[in-house]
PDB file of C-alpha atoms in Angstrom:
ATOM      1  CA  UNK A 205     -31.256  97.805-158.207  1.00 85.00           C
ATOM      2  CA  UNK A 206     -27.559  96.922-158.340  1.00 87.00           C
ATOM      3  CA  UNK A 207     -26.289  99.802-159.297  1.00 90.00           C
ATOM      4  CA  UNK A 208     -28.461 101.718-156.147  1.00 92.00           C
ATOM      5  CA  UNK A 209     -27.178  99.108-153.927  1.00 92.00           C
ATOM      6  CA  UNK A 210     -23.178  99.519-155.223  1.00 93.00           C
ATOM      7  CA  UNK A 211     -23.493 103.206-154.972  1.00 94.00           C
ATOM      8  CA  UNK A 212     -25.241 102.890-151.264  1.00 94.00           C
ATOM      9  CA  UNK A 213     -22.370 100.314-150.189  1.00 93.00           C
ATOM     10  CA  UNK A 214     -19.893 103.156-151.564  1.00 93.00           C
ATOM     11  CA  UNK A 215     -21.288 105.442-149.794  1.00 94.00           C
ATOM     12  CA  UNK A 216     -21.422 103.706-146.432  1.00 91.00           C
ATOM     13  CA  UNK A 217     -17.874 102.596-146.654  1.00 91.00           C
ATOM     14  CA  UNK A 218     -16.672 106.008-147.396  1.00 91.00           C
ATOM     15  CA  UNK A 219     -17.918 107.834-145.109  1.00 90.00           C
ATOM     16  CA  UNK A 220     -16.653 105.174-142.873  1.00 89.00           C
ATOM     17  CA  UNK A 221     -12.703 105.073-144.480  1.00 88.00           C
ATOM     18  CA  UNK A 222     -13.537 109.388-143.412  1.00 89.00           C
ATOM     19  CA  UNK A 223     -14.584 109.013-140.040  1.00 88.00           C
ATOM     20  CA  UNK A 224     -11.985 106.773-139.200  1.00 86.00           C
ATOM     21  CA  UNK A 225      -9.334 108.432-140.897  1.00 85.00           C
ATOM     22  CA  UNK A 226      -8.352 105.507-142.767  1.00 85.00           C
ATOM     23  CA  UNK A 227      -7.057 105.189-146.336  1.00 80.00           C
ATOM     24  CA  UNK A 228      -4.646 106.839-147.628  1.00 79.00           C
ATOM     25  CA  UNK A 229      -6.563 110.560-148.070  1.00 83.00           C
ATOM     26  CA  UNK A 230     -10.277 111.866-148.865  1.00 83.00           C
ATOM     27  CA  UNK A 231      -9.079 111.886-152.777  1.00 88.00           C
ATOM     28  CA  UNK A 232      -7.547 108.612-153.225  1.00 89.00           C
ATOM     29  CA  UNK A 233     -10.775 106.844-151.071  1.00 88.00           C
ATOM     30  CA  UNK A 234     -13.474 108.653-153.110  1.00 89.00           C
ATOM     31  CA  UNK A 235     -11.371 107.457-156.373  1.00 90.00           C
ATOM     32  CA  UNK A 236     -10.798 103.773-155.228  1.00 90.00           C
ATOM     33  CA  UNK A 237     -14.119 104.160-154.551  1.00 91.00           C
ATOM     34  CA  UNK A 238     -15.888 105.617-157.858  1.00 91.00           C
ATOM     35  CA  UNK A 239     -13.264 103.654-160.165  1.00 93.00           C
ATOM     36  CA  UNK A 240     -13.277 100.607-159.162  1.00 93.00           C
ATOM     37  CA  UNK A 241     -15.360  99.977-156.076  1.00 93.00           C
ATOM     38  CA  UNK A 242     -18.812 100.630-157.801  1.00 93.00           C
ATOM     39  CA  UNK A 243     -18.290  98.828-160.723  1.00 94.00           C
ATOM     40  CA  UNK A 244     -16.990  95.856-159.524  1.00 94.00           C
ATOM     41  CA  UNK A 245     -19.550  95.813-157.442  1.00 93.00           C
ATOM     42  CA  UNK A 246     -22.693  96.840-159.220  1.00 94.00           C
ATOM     43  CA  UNK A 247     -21.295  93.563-161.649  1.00 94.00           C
ATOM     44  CA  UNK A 248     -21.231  91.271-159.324  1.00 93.00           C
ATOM     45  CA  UNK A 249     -24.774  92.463-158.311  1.00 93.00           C
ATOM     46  CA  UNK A 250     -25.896  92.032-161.727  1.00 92.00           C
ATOM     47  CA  UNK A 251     -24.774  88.813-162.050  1.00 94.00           C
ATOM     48  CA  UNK A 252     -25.715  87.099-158.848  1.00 92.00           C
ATOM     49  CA  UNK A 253     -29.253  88.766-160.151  1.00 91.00           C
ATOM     50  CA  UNK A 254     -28.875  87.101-162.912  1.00 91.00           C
ATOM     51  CA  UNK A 255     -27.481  83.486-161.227  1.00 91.00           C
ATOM     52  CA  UNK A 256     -30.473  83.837-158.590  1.00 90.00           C
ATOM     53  CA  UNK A 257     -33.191  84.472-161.495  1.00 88.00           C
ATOM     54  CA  UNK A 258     -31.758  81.521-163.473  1.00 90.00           C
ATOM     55  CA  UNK A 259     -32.055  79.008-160.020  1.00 89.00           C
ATOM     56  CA  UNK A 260     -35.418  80.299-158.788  1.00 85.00           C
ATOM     57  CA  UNK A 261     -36.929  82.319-161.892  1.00 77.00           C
ATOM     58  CA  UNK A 262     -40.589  80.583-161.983  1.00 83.00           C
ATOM     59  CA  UNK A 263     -40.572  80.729-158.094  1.00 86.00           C
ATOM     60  CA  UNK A 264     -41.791  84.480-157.971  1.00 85.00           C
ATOM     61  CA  UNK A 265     -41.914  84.429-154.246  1.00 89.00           C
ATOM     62  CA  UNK A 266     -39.092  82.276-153.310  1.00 90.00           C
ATOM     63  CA  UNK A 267     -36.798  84.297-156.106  1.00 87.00           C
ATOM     64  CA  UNK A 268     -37.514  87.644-154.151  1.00 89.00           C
ATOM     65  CA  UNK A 269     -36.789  86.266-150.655  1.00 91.00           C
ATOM     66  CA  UNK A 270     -33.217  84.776-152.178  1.00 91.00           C
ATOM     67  CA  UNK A 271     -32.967  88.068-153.841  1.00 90.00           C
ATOM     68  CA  UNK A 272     -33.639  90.125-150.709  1.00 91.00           C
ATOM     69  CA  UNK A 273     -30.835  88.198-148.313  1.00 92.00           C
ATOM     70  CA  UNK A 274     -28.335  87.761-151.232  1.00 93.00           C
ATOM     71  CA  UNK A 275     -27.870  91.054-152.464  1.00 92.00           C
ATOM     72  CA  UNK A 276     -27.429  92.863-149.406  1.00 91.00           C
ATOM     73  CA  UNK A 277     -25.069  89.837-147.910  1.00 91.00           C
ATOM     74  CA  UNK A 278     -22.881  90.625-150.856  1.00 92.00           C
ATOM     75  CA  UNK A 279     -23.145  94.432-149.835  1.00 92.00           C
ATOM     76  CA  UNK A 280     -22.134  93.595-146.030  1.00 91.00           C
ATOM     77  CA  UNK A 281     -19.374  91.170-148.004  1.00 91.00           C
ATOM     78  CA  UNK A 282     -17.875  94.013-149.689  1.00 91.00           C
ATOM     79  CA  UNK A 283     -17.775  96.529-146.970  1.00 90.00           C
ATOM     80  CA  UNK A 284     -16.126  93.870-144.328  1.00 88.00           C
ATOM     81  CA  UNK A 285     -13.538  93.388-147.123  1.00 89.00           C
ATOM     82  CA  UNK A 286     -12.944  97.018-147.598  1.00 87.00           C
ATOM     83  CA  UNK A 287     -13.616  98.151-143.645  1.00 85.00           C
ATOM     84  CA  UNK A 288     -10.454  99.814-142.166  1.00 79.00           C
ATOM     85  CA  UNK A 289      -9.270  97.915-138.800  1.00 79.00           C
ATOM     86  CA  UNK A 290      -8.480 100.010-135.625  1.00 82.00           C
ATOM     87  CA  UNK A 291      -7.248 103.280-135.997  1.00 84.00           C
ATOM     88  CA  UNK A 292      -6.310 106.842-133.647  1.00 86.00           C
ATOM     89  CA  UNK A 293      -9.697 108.257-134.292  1.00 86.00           C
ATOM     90  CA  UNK A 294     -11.806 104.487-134.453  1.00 84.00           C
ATOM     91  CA  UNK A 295      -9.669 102.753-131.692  1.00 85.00           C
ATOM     92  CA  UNK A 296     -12.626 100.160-131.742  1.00 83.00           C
ATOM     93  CA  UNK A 297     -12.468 100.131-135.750  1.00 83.00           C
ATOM     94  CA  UNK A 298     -15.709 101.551-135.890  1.00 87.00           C
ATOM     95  CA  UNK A 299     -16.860 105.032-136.373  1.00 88.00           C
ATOM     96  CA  UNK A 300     -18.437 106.257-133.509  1.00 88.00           C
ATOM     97  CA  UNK A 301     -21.576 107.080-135.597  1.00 90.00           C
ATOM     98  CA  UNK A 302     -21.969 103.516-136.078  1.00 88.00           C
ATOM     99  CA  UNK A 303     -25.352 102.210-134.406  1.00 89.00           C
ATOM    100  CA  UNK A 304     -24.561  99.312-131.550  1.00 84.00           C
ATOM    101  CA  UNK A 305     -27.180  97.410-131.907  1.00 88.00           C
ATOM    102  CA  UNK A 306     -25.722  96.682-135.428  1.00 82.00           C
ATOM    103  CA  UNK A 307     -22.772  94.303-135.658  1.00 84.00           C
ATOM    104  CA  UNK A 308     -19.725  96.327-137.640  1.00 82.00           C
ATOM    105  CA  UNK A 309     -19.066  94.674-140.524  1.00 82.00           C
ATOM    106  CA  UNK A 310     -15.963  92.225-140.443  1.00 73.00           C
ATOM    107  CA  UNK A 311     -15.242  88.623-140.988  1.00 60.00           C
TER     108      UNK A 311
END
């Protein structure tokens, strides 16, 4: 599940860093990306797994409702750290794919 999530999150933000033209170019994103952004992030996905399971792991129910709002507020977490501010082609700093009804991601 971490690992699908971290690859997911990758995938969002890249096509993101693309649309806005931000980063420093398509190879350099997709590296940052595959090296060290997946990875880092599929760990810490495996271990707040882990640190959830060890809090709540006889409460079946209440373990999968902390599971399902942790893990993806780690994913939004990520992404807002990672999200490129305004640029020529995202003036708004979000790509114009981007759905309105959802906030963009950002502290």
């Amino acid at each position: 599940m971490g690992l699908a999530l971290a690859v997911l999150t990758a995938m969002l933000l890249g096509r993101a860093l693309s649309a806005c033209d931000a980063g420093v170019n398509g190879a350099a994103n997709g590296t940052f990306l595959i090296i060290l952004f997946i990875p880092s992030l599929w760990g810490l996905l495996t271990l707040s797994w882990v640190m959830v399971g060890a809090l709540l792991g006889r409460l079946a129910l209440l373990h999968a409702l902390a599971l399902m709002v942790v893990l993806p507020a780690l994913c939004w977490c990520a992404v807002s750290f990672f999200w490129s501010g305004a640029t020529y082609e995202c003036p708004s700093g979000v790509p114009p794919w981007w759905p309105g009804f959802l906030p963009a991601p950002g502290f």
